[in-house]
Amino acid sequence: MSDKTELLKTLYDVLGEEGCGMSCEDAEIFQDDEGWKMNLEGFMEPWKLGKTVSEARESIREYASMGFGLH
């Protein structure tokens, strides 16, 4: 499984089928010189997730727990 696929799976696992909807299907997760980022439909800027896959998974869980349009 690629790192990107792993992060998309984490997003789906955290939100579940009902909470995910189009957000997960249209989520763009990518890596640049700053680290992993996620861009969801309806948000202007990508969210910084962290330098490593582990940090990115934790960030996804944290964003979901706070709401931030992920539910």
PDB file of N, CA and C in Angstrom:
ATOM      1  N   MET A   1       0.848  -1.175   0.000  1.00  0.00           N
ATOM      2  CA  MET A   1       0.000   0.000   0.000  1.00  0.00           C
ATOM      3  C   MET A   1       0.895   1.240   0.000  1.00  0.00           C
ATOM      4  N   SER A   2       0.584   2.174  -0.869  1.00  0.00           N
ATOM      5  CA  SER A   2       1.373   3.402  -0.926  1.00  0.00           C
ATOM      6  C   SER A   2       1.042   4.281   0.275  1.00  0.00           C
ATOM      7  N   ASP A   3       1.937   5.222   0.564  1.00  0.00           N
ATOM      8  CA  ASP A   3       1.711   6.145   1.684  1.00  0.00           C
ATOM      9  C   ASP A   3       0.416   6.938   1.479  1.00  0.00           C
ATOM     10  N   LYS A   4       0.200   7.393   0.258  1.00  0.00           N
ATOM     11  CA  LYS A   4      -1.008   8.172  -0.040  1.00  0.00           C
ATOM     12  C   LYS A   4      -2.262   7.318   0.189  1.00  0.00           C
ATOM     13  N   THR A   5      -2.237   6.088  -0.275  1.00  0.00           N
ATOM     14  CA  THR A   5      -3.373   5.184  -0.087  1.00  0.00           C
ATOM     15  C   THR A   5      -3.611   4.924   1.392  1.00  0.00           C
ATOM     16  N   GLU A   6      -2.525   4.779   2.144  1.00  0.00           N
ATOM     17  CA  GLU A   6      -2.633   4.557   3.590  1.00  0.00           C
ATOM     18  C   GLU A   6      -3.308   5.751   4.275  1.00  0.00           C
ATOM     19  N   LEU A   7      -2.955   6.964   3.862  1.00  0.00           N
ATOM     20  CA  LEU A   7      -3.551   8.159   4.465  1.00  0.00           C
ATOM     21  C   LEU A   7      -5.023   8.308   4.070  1.00  0.00           C
ATOM     22  N   LEU A   8      -5.366   7.978   2.831  1.00  0.00           N
ATOM     23  CA  LEU A   8      -6.767   8.009   2.423  1.00  0.00           C
ATOM     24  C   LEU A   8      -7.577   6.975   3.198  1.00  0.00           C
ATOM     25  N   LYS A   9      -6.985   5.813   3.441  1.00  0.00           N
ATOM     26  CA  LYS A   9      -7.640   4.776   4.233  1.00  0.00           C
ATOM     27  C   LYS A   9      -7.850   5.260   5.668  1.00  0.00           C
ATOM     28  N   THR A  10      -6.848   5.944   6.227  1.00  0.00           N
ATOM     29  CA  THR A  10      -6.976   6.502   7.576  1.00  0.00           C
ATOM     30  C   THR A  10      -8.134   7.491   7.629  1.00  0.00           C
ATOM     31  N   LEU A  11      -8.221   8.359   6.628  1.00  0.00           N
ATOM     32  CA  LEU A  11      -9.312   9.332   6.564  1.00  0.00           C
ATOM     33  C   LEU A  11     -10.655   8.608   6.560  1.00  0.00           C
ATOM     34  N   TYR A  12     -10.785   7.584   5.747  1.00  0.00           N
ATOM     35  CA  TYR A  12     -12.034   6.831   5.662  1.00  0.00           C
ATOM     36  C   TYR A  12     -12.321   6.101   6.975  1.00  0.00           C
ATOM     37  N   ASP A  13     -11.299   5.478   7.553  1.00  0.00           N
ATOM     38  CA  ASP A  13     -11.475   4.740   8.810  1.00  0.00           C
ATOM     39  C   ASP A  13     -11.919   5.652   9.946  1.00  0.00           C
ATOM     40  N   VAL A  14     -11.348   6.847  10.022  1.00  0.00           N
ATOM     41  CA  VAL A  14     -11.663   7.785  11.100  1.00  0.00           C
ATOM     42  C   VAL A  14     -13.088   8.317  10.961  1.00  0.00           C
ATOM     43  N   LEU A  15     -13.495   8.613   9.741  1.00  0.00           N
ATOM     44  CA  LEU A  15     -14.798   9.231   9.528  1.00  0.00           C
ATOM     45  C   LEU A  15     -15.917   8.226   9.316  1.00  0.00           C
ATOM     46  N   GLY A  16     -15.586   7.035   8.886  1.00  0.00           N
ATOM     47  CA  GLY A  16     -16.598   6.036   8.597  1.00  0.00           C
ATOM     48  C   GLY A  16     -17.310   6.329   7.291  1.00  0.00           C
ATOM     49  N   GLU A  17     -18.086   5.376   6.844  1.00  0.00           N
ATOM     50  CA  GLU A  17     -18.756   5.500   5.545  1.00  0.00           C
ATOM     51  C   GLU A  17     -19.719   6.679   5.507  1.00  0.00           C
ATOM     52  N   GLU A  18     -20.499   6.854   6.566  1.00  0.00           N
ATOM     53  CA  GLU A  18     -21.473   7.942   6.609  1.00  0.00           C
ATOM     54  C   GLU A  18     -20.810   9.311   6.673  1.00  0.00           C
ATOM     55  N   GLY A  19     -19.803   9.445   7.507  1.00  0.00           N
ATOM     56  CA  GLY A  19     -19.145  10.726   7.694  1.00  0.00           C
ATOM     57  C   GLY A  19     -18.254  11.120   6.544  1.00  0.00           C
ATOM     58  N   CYS A  20     -17.813  10.134   5.809  1.00  0.00           N
ATOM     59  CA  CYS A  20     -16.862  10.386   4.735  1.00  0.00           C
ATOM     60  C   CYS A  20     -17.542  11.007   3.510  1.00  0.00           C
ATOM     61  N   GLY A  21     -18.509  10.319   2.962  1.00  0.00           N
ATOM     62  CA  GLY A  21     -19.216  10.815   1.786  1.00  0.00           C
ATOM     63  C   GLY A  21     -18.269  11.285   0.702  1.00  0.00           C
ATOM     64  N   MET A  22     -18.586  12.408   0.121  1.00  0.00           N
ATOM     65  CA  MET A  22     -17.787  12.961  -0.971  1.00  0.00           C
ATOM     66  C   MET A  22     -16.442  13.485  -0.491  1.00  0.00           C
ATOM     67  N   SER A  23     -16.346  13.854   0.786  1.00  0.00           N
ATOM     68  CA  SER A  23     -15.087  14.399   1.293  1.00  0.00           C
ATOM     69  C   SER A  23     -13.931  13.439   1.063  1.00  0.00           C
ATOM     70  N   CYS A  24     -14.148  12.165   1.329  1.00  0.00           N
ATOM     71  CA  CYS A  24     -13.068  11.180   1.169  1.00  0.00           C
ATOM     72  C   CYS A  24     -12.819  10.866  -0.301  1.00  0.00           C
ATOM     73  N   GLU A  25     -13.901  10.762  -1.064  1.00  0.00           N
ATOM     74  CA  GLU A  25     -13.746  10.434  -2.484  1.00  0.00           C
ATOM     75  C   GLU A  25     -12.988  11.522  -3.227  1.00  0.00           C
ATOM     76  N   ASP A  26     -13.215  12.761  -2.862  1.00  0.00           N
ATOM     77  CA  ASP A  26     -12.595  13.882  -3.558  1.00  0.00           C
ATOM     78  C   ASP A  26     -11.362  14.427  -2.843  1.00  0.00           C
ATOM     79  N   ALA A  27     -10.974  13.787  -1.744  1.00  0.00           N
ATOM     80  CA  ALA A  27      -9.811  14.269  -0.995  1.00  0.00           C
ATOM     81  C   ALA A  27      -8.549  14.130  -1.842  1.00  0.00           C
ATOM     82  N   GLU A  28      -7.759  15.153  -1.817  1.00  0.00           N
ATOM     83  CA  GLU A  28      -6.468  15.135  -2.491  1.00  0.00           C
ATOM     84  C   GLU A  28      -5.393  15.151  -1.407  1.00  0.00           C
ATOM     85  N   ILE A  29      -4.661  14.075  -1.316  1.00  0.00           N
ATOM     86  CA  ILE A  29      -3.560  13.992  -0.352  1.00  0.00           C
ATOM     87  C   ILE A  29      -2.281  13.928  -1.158  1.00  0.00           C
ATOM     88  N   PHE A  30      -1.364  14.812  -0.819  1.00  0.00           N
ATOM     89  CA  PHE A  30      -0.112  14.890  -1.575  1.00  0.00           C
ATOM     90  C   PHE A  30       1.035  15.277  -0.660  1.00  0.00           C
ATOM     91  N   GLN A  31       2.227  15.105  -1.179  1.00  0.00           N
ATOM     92  CA  GLN A  31       3.437  15.440  -0.425  1.00  0.00           C
ATOM     93  C   GLN A  31       4.244  16.438  -1.242  1.00  0.00           C
ATOM     94  N   ASP A  32       4.688  17.497  -0.560  1.00  0.00           N
ATOM     95  CA  ASP A  32       5.573  18.464  -1.200  1.00  0.00           C
ATOM     96  C   ASP A  32       6.769  18.698  -0.291  1.00  0.00           C
ATOM     97  N   ASP A  33       7.523  19.754  -0.529  1.00  0.00           N
ATOM     98  CA  ASP A  33       8.740  20.009   0.257  1.00  0.00           C
ATOM     99  C   ASP A  33       8.448  20.324   1.724  1.00  0.00           C
ATOM    100  N   GLU A  34       7.200  20.686   2.055  1.00  0.00           N
ATOM    101  CA  GLU A  34       6.817  20.951   3.447  1.00  0.00           C
ATOM    102  C   GLU A  34       6.293  19.713   4.161  1.00  0.00           C
ATOM    103  N   GLY A  35       6.001  18.655   3.424  1.00  0.00           N
ATOM    104  CA  GLY A  35       5.466  17.429   4.015  1.00  0.00           C
ATOM    105  C   GLY A  35       4.135  17.049   3.395  1.00  0.00           C
ATOM    106  N   TRP A  36       3.366  16.232   4.104  1.00  0.00           N
ATOM    107  CA  TRP A  36       2.065  15.773   3.634  1.00  0.00           C
ATOM    108  C   TRP A  36       1.013  16.850   3.828  1.00  0.00           C
ATOM    109  N   LYS A  37       0.101  16.949   2.838  1.00  0.00           N
ATOM    110  CA  LYS A  37      -0.993  17.913   2.894  1.00  0.00           C
ATOM    111  C   LYS A  37      -2.256  17.249   2.363  1.00  0.00           C
ATOM    112  N   MET A  38      -3.388  17.788   2.786  1.00  0.00           N
ATOM    113  CA  MET A  38      -4.676  17.266   2.349  1.00  0.00           C
ATOM    114  C   MET A  38      -5.542  18.435   1.919  1.00  0.00           C
ATOM    115  N   ASN A  39      -6.135  18.310   0.761  1.00  0.00           N
ATOM    116  CA  ASN A  39      -7.041  19.330   0.264  1.00  0.00           C
ATOM    117  C   ASN A  39      -8.411  18.684   0.087  1.00  0.00           C
ATOM    118  N   LEU A  40      -9.411  19.235   0.749  1.00  0.00           N
ATOM    119  CA  LEU A  40     -10.771  18.734   0.659  1.00  0.00           C
ATOM    120  C   LEU A  40     -11.636  19.738  -0.078  1.00  0.00           C
ATOM    121  N   GLU A  41     -12.661  19.228  -0.750  1.00  0.00           N
ATOM    122  CA  GLU A  41     -13.600  20.080  -1.458  1.00  0.00           C
ATOM    123  C   GLU A  41     -14.220  21.088  -0.497  1.00  0.00           C
ATOM    124  N   GLY A  42     -14.284  22.328  -0.927  1.00  0.00           N
ATOM    125  CA  GLY A  42     -14.896  23.363  -0.107  1.00  0.00           C
ATOM    126  C   GLY A  42     -13.905  24.148   0.739  1.00  0.00           C
ATOM    127  N   PHE A  43     -12.656  23.736   0.777  1.00  0.00           N
ATOM    128  CA  PHE A  43     -11.642  24.452   1.543  1.00  0.00           C
ATOM    129  C   PHE A  43     -10.663  25.111   0.578  1.00  0.00           C
ATOM    130  N   MET A  44     -10.297  26.336   0.867  1.00  0.00           N
ATOM    131  CA  MET A  44      -9.450  27.112  -0.036  1.00  0.00           C
ATOM    132  C   MET A  44      -8.002  26.626  -0.040  1.00  0.00           C
ATOM    133  N   GLU A  45      -7.485  26.312   1.107  1.00  0.00           N
ATOM    134  CA  GLU A  45      -6.071  25.953   1.253  1.00  0.00           C
ATOM    135  C   GLU A  45      -5.942  24.501   1.700  1.00  0.00           C
ATOM    136  N   PRO A  46      -4.876  23.827   1.277  1.00  0.00           N
ATOM    137  CA  PRO A  46      -4.642  22.479   1.797  1.00  0.00           C
ATOM    138  C   PRO A  46      -4.240  22.529   3.269  1.00  0.00           C
ATOM    139  N   TRP A  47      -4.607  21.493   4.010  1.00  0.00           N
ATOM    140  CA  TRP A  47      -4.257  21.391   5.418  1.00  0.00           C
ATOM    141  C   TRP A  47      -2.919  20.697   5.541  1.00  0.00           C
ATOM    142  N   LYS A  48      -2.036  21.248   6.343  1.00  0.00           N
ATOM    143  CA  LYS A  48      -0.744  20.619   6.602  1.00  0.00           C
ATOM    144  C   LYS A  48      -0.957  19.453   7.556  1.00  0.00           C
ATOM    145  N   LEU A  49      -0.417  18.289   7.191  1.00  0.00           N
ATOM    146  CA  LEU A  49      -0.610  17.089   7.994  1.00  0.00           C
ATOM    147  C   LEU A  49       0.644  16.660   8.743  1.00  0.00           C
ATOM    148  N   GLY A  50       1.813  16.979   8.231  1.00  0.00           N
ATOM    149  CA  GLY A  50       3.048  16.600   8.904  1.00  0.00           C
ATOM    150  C   GLY A  50       4.078  16.086   7.923  1.00  0.00           C
ATOM    151  N   LYS A  51       5.291  15.913   8.417  1.00  0.00           N
ATOM    152  CA  LYS A  51       6.404  15.467   7.563  1.00  0.00           C
ATOM    153  C   LYS A  51       6.366  13.968   7.277  1.00  0.00           C
ATOM    154  N   THR A  52       5.891  13.179   8.242  1.00  0.00           N
ATOM    155  CA  THR A  52       5.905  11.723   8.091  1.00  0.00           C
ATOM    156  C   THR A  52       4.471  11.199   7.955  1.00  0.00           C
ATOM    157  N   VAL A  53       4.357   9.965   7.506  1.00  0.00           N
ATOM    158  CA  VAL A  53       3.046   9.339   7.391  1.00  0.00           C
ATOM    159  C   VAL A  53       2.403   9.228   8.773  1.00  0.00           C
ATOM    160  N   SER A  54       3.190   8.900   9.787  1.00  0.00           N
ATOM    161  CA  SER A  54       2.655   8.803  11.155  1.00  0.00           C
ATOM    162  C   SER A  54       2.091  10.132  11.631  1.00  0.00           C
ATOM    163  N   GLU A  55       2.824  11.216  11.398  1.00  0.00           N
ATOM    164  CA  GLU A  55       2.336  12.548  11.776  1.00  0.00           C
ATOM    165  C   GLU A  55       1.065  12.887  11.003  1.00  0.00           C
ATOM    166  N   ALA A  56       1.024  12.534   9.728  1.00  0.00           N
ATOM    167  CA  ALA A  56      -0.136  12.834   8.901  1.00  0.00           C
ATOM    168  C   ALA A  56      -1.367  12.071   9.389  1.00  0.00           C
ATOM    169  N   ARG A  57      -1.197  10.791   9.749  1.00  0.00           N
ATOM    170  CA  ARG A  57      -2.318  10.008  10.278  1.00  0.00           C
ATOM    171  C   ARG A  57      -2.845  10.644  11.563  1.00  0.00           C
ATOM    172  N   GLU A  58      -1.946  11.058  12.435  1.00  0.00           N
ATOM    173  CA  GLU A  58      -2.343  11.700  13.699  1.00  0.00           C
ATOM    174  C   GLU A  58      -3.079  13.000  13.434  1.00  0.00           C
ATOM    175  N   SER A  59      -2.614  13.782  12.472  1.00  0.00           N
ATOM    176  CA  SER A  59      -3.273  15.052  12.135  1.00  0.00           C
ATOM    177  C   SER A  59      -4.682  14.812  11.615  1.00  0.00           C
ATOM    178  N   ILE A  60      -4.859  13.794  10.783  1.00  0.00           N
ATOM    179  CA  ILE A  60      -6.188  13.472  10.264  1.00  0.00           C
ATOM    180  C   ILE A  60      -7.120  13.148  11.423  1.00  0.00           C
ATOM    181  N   ARG A  61      -6.638  12.346  12.359  1.00  0.00           N
ATOM    182  CA  ARG A  61      -7.461  11.989  13.525  1.00  0.00           C
ATOM    183  C   ARG A  61      -7.803  13.233  14.355  1.00  0.00           C
ATOM    184  N   GLU A  62      -6.821  14.104  14.525  1.00  0.00           N
ATOM    185  CA  GLU A  62      -7.036  15.317  15.317  1.00  0.00           C
ATOM    186  C   GLU A  62      -8.048  16.247  14.638  1.00  0.00           C
ATOM    187  N   TYR A  63      -7.885  16.486  13.337  1.00  0.00           N
ATOM    188  CA  TYR A  63      -8.831  17.341  12.611  1.00  0.00           C
ATOM    189  C   TYR A  63     -10.241  16.774  12.709  1.00  0.00           C
ATOM    190  N   ALA A  64     -10.376  15.467  12.559  1.00  0.00           N
ATOM    191  CA  ALA A  64     -11.696  14.832  12.618  1.00  0.00           C
ATOM    192  C   ALA A  64     -12.310  14.979  14.005  1.00  0.00           C
ATOM    193  N   SER A  65     -11.504  14.864  15.043  1.00  0.00           N
ATOM    194  CA  SER A  65     -12.035  14.958  16.404  1.00  0.00           C
ATOM    195  C   SER A  65     -12.512  16.379  16.732  1.00  0.00           C
ATOM    196  N   MET A  66     -11.962  17.367  16.054  1.00  0.00           N
ATOM    197  CA  MET A  66     -12.345  18.752  16.292  1.00  0.00           C
ATOM    198  C   MET A  66     -13.518  19.198  15.415  1.00  0.00           C
ATOM    199  N   GLY A  67     -13.925  18.360  14.507  1.00  0.00           N
ATOM    200  CA  GLY A  67     -15.007  18.748  13.613  1.00  0.00           C
ATOM    201  C   GLY A  67     -14.477  19.201  12.271  1.00  0.00           C
ATOM    202  N   PHE A  68     -14.073  20.420  12.167  1.00  0.00           N
ATOM    203  CA  PHE A  68     -13.489  21.020  10.968  1.00  0.00           C
ATOM    204  C   PHE A  68     -14.043  20.483   9.658  1.00  0.00           C
ATOM    205  N   GLY A  69     -15.355  20.269   9.604  1.00  0.00           N
ATOM    206  CA  GLY A  69     -15.975  19.830   8.360  1.00  0.00           C
ATOM    207  C   GLY A  69     -15.774  18.355   8.084  1.00  0.00           C
ATOM    208  N   LEU A  70     -15.163  17.628   8.998  1.00  0.00           N
ATOM    209  CA  LEU A  70     -14.925  16.204   8.793  1.00  0.00           C
ATOM    210  C   LEU A  70     -15.843  15.397   9.708  1.00  0.00           C
ATOM    211  N   HIS A  71     -17.079  15.267   9.343  1.00  0.00           N
ATOM    212  CA  HIS A  71     -18.010  14.409  10.093  1.00  0.00           C
ATOM    213  C   HIS A  71     -19.232  14.120   9.285  1.00  0.00           C
TER     214      HIS A  71
END
